[in-house]
PDB file of C-alpha atoms in Angstrom:
ATOM      1  CA  MET S   5       5.530 -20.611 -24.798  1.00 46.00           C
ATOM      2  CA  GLN S   6       3.991 -17.499 -23.415  1.00 50.00           C
ATOM      3  CA  ARG S   7       5.593 -14.102 -23.841  1.00 50.00           C
ATOM      4  CA  HIS S   8       6.723 -12.063 -20.644  1.00 49.00           C
ATOM      5  CA  ARG S   9       4.336  -9.268 -19.770  1.00 55.00           C
ATOM      6  CA  PRO S  10       6.217  -6.284 -18.626  1.00 59.00           C
ATOM      7  CA  SER S  11       4.943  -6.798 -14.904  1.00 60.00           C
ATOM      8  CA  HIS S  12       6.834 -10.569 -15.061  1.00 68.00           C
ATOM      9  CA  ILE S  13       9.892  -9.023 -16.231  1.00 72.00           C
ATOM     10  CA  TRP S  14       9.868  -6.236 -13.448  1.00 73.00           C
ATOM     11  CA  LEU S  15       9.214  -9.173 -10.898  1.00 74.00           C
ATOM     12  CA  ASP S  16      12.361 -11.158 -12.224  1.00 76.00           C
ATOM     13  CA  VAL S  17      14.411  -7.970 -11.771  1.00 76.00           C
ATOM     14  CA  ILE S  18      13.114  -7.581  -8.266  1.00 76.00           C
ATOM     15  CA  CYS S  19      14.215 -11.239  -7.458  1.00 75.00           C
ATOM     16  CA  ALA S  20      17.554 -10.296  -8.814  1.00 74.00           C
ATOM     17  CA  GLY S  21      17.895  -7.368  -6.692  1.00 73.00           C
ATOM     18  CA  ILE S  22      16.900  -9.152  -3.801  1.00 74.00           C
ATOM     19  CA  ILE S  23      19.179 -11.940  -4.249  1.00 72.00           C
ATOM     20  CA  LEU S  24      22.131  -9.522  -4.738  1.00 68.00           C
ATOM     21  CA  SER S  25      21.238  -7.409  -1.836  1.00 65.00           C
ATOM     22  CA  ILE S  26      20.410 -10.046   0.755  1.00 61.00           C
ATOM     23  CA  GLY S  27      22.419 -12.803  -0.136  1.00 59.00           C
ATOM     24  CA  GLU S  28      25.744 -10.229  -0.796  1.00 58.00           C
ATOM     25  CA  ILE S  29      26.531 -11.818  -3.811  1.00 57.00           C
ATOM     26  CA  GLN S  30      29.468 -10.199  -5.319  1.00 57.00           C
ATOM     27  CA  ILE S  31      29.262 -10.215  -9.422  1.00 57.00           C
ATOM     28  CA  GLN S  32      32.800 -11.290 -10.579  1.00 60.00           C
ATOM     29  CA  ALA S  33      34.700  -8.416 -12.021  1.00 60.00           C
ATOM     30  CA  LEU S  34      32.687  -5.887 -10.046  1.00 64.00           C
ATOM     31  CA  SER S  35      33.773  -3.842  -7.378  1.00 74.00           C
ATOM     32  CA  GLU S  36      31.713  -4.003  -3.705  1.00 76.00           C
ATOM     33  CA  ILE S  37      30.837  -0.569  -4.404  1.00 79.00           C
ATOM     34  CA  LEU S  38      29.330  -0.936  -7.516  1.00 79.00           C
ATOM     35  CA  THR S  39      27.539  -4.258  -6.723  1.00 75.00           C
ATOM     36  CA  ILE S  40      25.974  -2.299  -3.761  1.00 79.00           C
ATOM     37  CA  THR S  41      24.954   0.465  -5.832  1.00 83.00           C
ATOM     38  CA  LEU S  42      23.382  -1.993  -8.555  1.00 80.00           C
ATOM     39  CA  SER S  43      21.483  -3.675  -5.689  1.00 82.00           C
ATOM     40  CA  ILE S  44      20.114  -0.559  -4.553  1.00 88.00           C
ATOM     41  CA  VAL S  45      18.936   0.749  -7.953  1.00 87.00           C
ATOM     42  CA  VAL S  46      17.542  -2.979  -8.704  1.00 85.00           C
ATOM     43  CA  LEU S  47      15.636  -2.659  -5.477  1.00 87.00           C
ATOM     44  CA  ILE S  48      14.164   0.990  -6.328  1.00 88.00           C
ATOM     45  CA  VAL S  49      13.262   0.259  -9.685  1.00 87.00           C
ATOM     46  CA  GLY S  50      11.505  -2.999  -8.447  1.00 85.00           C
ATOM     47  CA  TYR S  51       9.649  -0.932  -5.644  1.00 87.00           C
ATOM     48  CA  ALA S  52       8.524   1.415  -8.369  1.00 86.00           C
ATOM     49  CA  ALA S  53       7.289  -1.520 -10.578  1.00 84.00           C
ATOM     50  CA  ILE S  54       5.291  -3.150  -7.670  1.00 84.00           C
ATOM     51  CA  SER S  55       3.877   0.557  -7.039  1.00 82.00           C
ATOM     52  CA  SER S  56       2.903   0.758 -10.573  1.00 80.00           C
ATOM     53  CA  TRP S  57       1.406  -2.488 -10.946  1.00 77.00           C
ATOM     54  CA  ALA S  58      -0.684  -2.201  -7.821  1.00 76.00           C
ATOM     55  CA  TRP S  59      -2.000   1.051  -9.171  1.00 74.00           C
ATOM     56  CA  ARG S  60      -3.023  -0.200 -12.471  1.00 72.00           C
ATOM     57  CA  HIS S  61      -4.634  -3.092 -10.937  1.00 68.00           C
ATOM     58  CA  SER S  62      -6.608  -1.048  -7.846  1.00 68.00           C
ATOM     59  CA  ALA S  63     -10.143  -1.017  -7.659  1.00 55.00           C
ATOM     60  CA  THR S  64     -10.205   2.680  -9.314  1.00 56.00           C
ATOM     61  CA  PRO S  65     -11.807   2.328 -12.800  1.00 56.00           C
ATOM     62  CA  ALA S  66      -9.325   3.361 -15.259  1.00 54.00           C
ATOM     63  CA  HIS S  67     -11.261   5.951 -17.412  1.00 57.00           C
ATOM     64  CA  GLY S  68     -12.892   8.864 -15.274  1.00 57.00           C
ATOM     65  CA  HIS S  69     -12.377  11.808 -12.646  1.00 57.00           C
ATOM     66  CA  LEU S  70     -13.324  12.655  -9.300  1.00 57.00           C
ATOM     67  CA  GLN S  71     -16.464  15.030  -9.271  1.00 59.00           C
ATOM     68  CA  TYR S  72     -16.232  17.445  -6.626  1.00 55.00           C
ATOM     69  CA  VAL S  73     -19.913  17.576  -4.795  1.00 57.00           C
ATOM     70  CA  ARG S  74     -20.687  20.227  -1.911  1.00 56.00           C
ATOM     71  CA  ARG S  75     -23.782  19.548  -0.334  1.00 58.00           C
ATOM     72  CA  ASP S  76     -23.493  22.548   2.356  1.00 55.00           C
ATOM     73  CA  GLN S  77     -20.805  24.285   4.316  1.00 54.00           C
ATOM     74  CA  GLN S  78     -19.808  21.578   6.149  1.00 54.00           C
ATOM     75  CA  ALA S  79     -20.247  18.360   3.823  1.00 53.00           C
ATOM     76  CA  ILE S  80     -17.374  17.964   0.821  1.00 58.00           C
ATOM     77  CA  ASN S  81     -17.512  14.725  -0.726  1.00 59.00           C
ATOM     78  CA  TYR S  82     -16.012  13.507  -3.881  1.00 55.00           C
ATOM     79  CA  ARG S  83     -17.430  10.750  -6.173  1.00 61.00           C
ATOM     80  CA  TRP S  84     -16.139   8.813  -9.198  1.00 61.00           C
ATOM     81  CA  ILE S  85     -17.407   9.849 -12.623  1.00 61.00           C
ATOM     82  CA  SER S  86     -16.669   7.434 -15.517  1.00 63.00           C
ATOM     83  CA  ASP S  87     -16.042   8.910 -18.635  1.00 61.00           C
ATOM     84  CA  GLU S  88     -19.283   7.644 -20.408  1.00 59.00           C
ATOM     85  CA  GLU S  89     -21.637   8.535 -17.846  1.00 54.00           C
ATOM     86  CA  ASP S  90     -20.097  12.214 -17.973  1.00 49.00           C
ATOM     87  CA  GLN S  91     -20.832  12.459 -21.769  1.00 51.00           C
TER      88      GLN S  91
END
């Protein structure tokens, strides 16, 4: 059996939050306000997890920095420099 990666765990948490909020399921022994608060917190954490995952898997290389390039007074450009290229 394969171990869960952190992104899969976050997706499980997101699904639980969606079930709690959309289905308006109240957990036994929890008040309605606490259930709503828990749902909102889970959705916020889930949104942060998706944003983090999307940022890590974007097309931007993992190691490097932007180099400021100014060719004349009107043209301002940036280009991506990998750490290997910079050294």
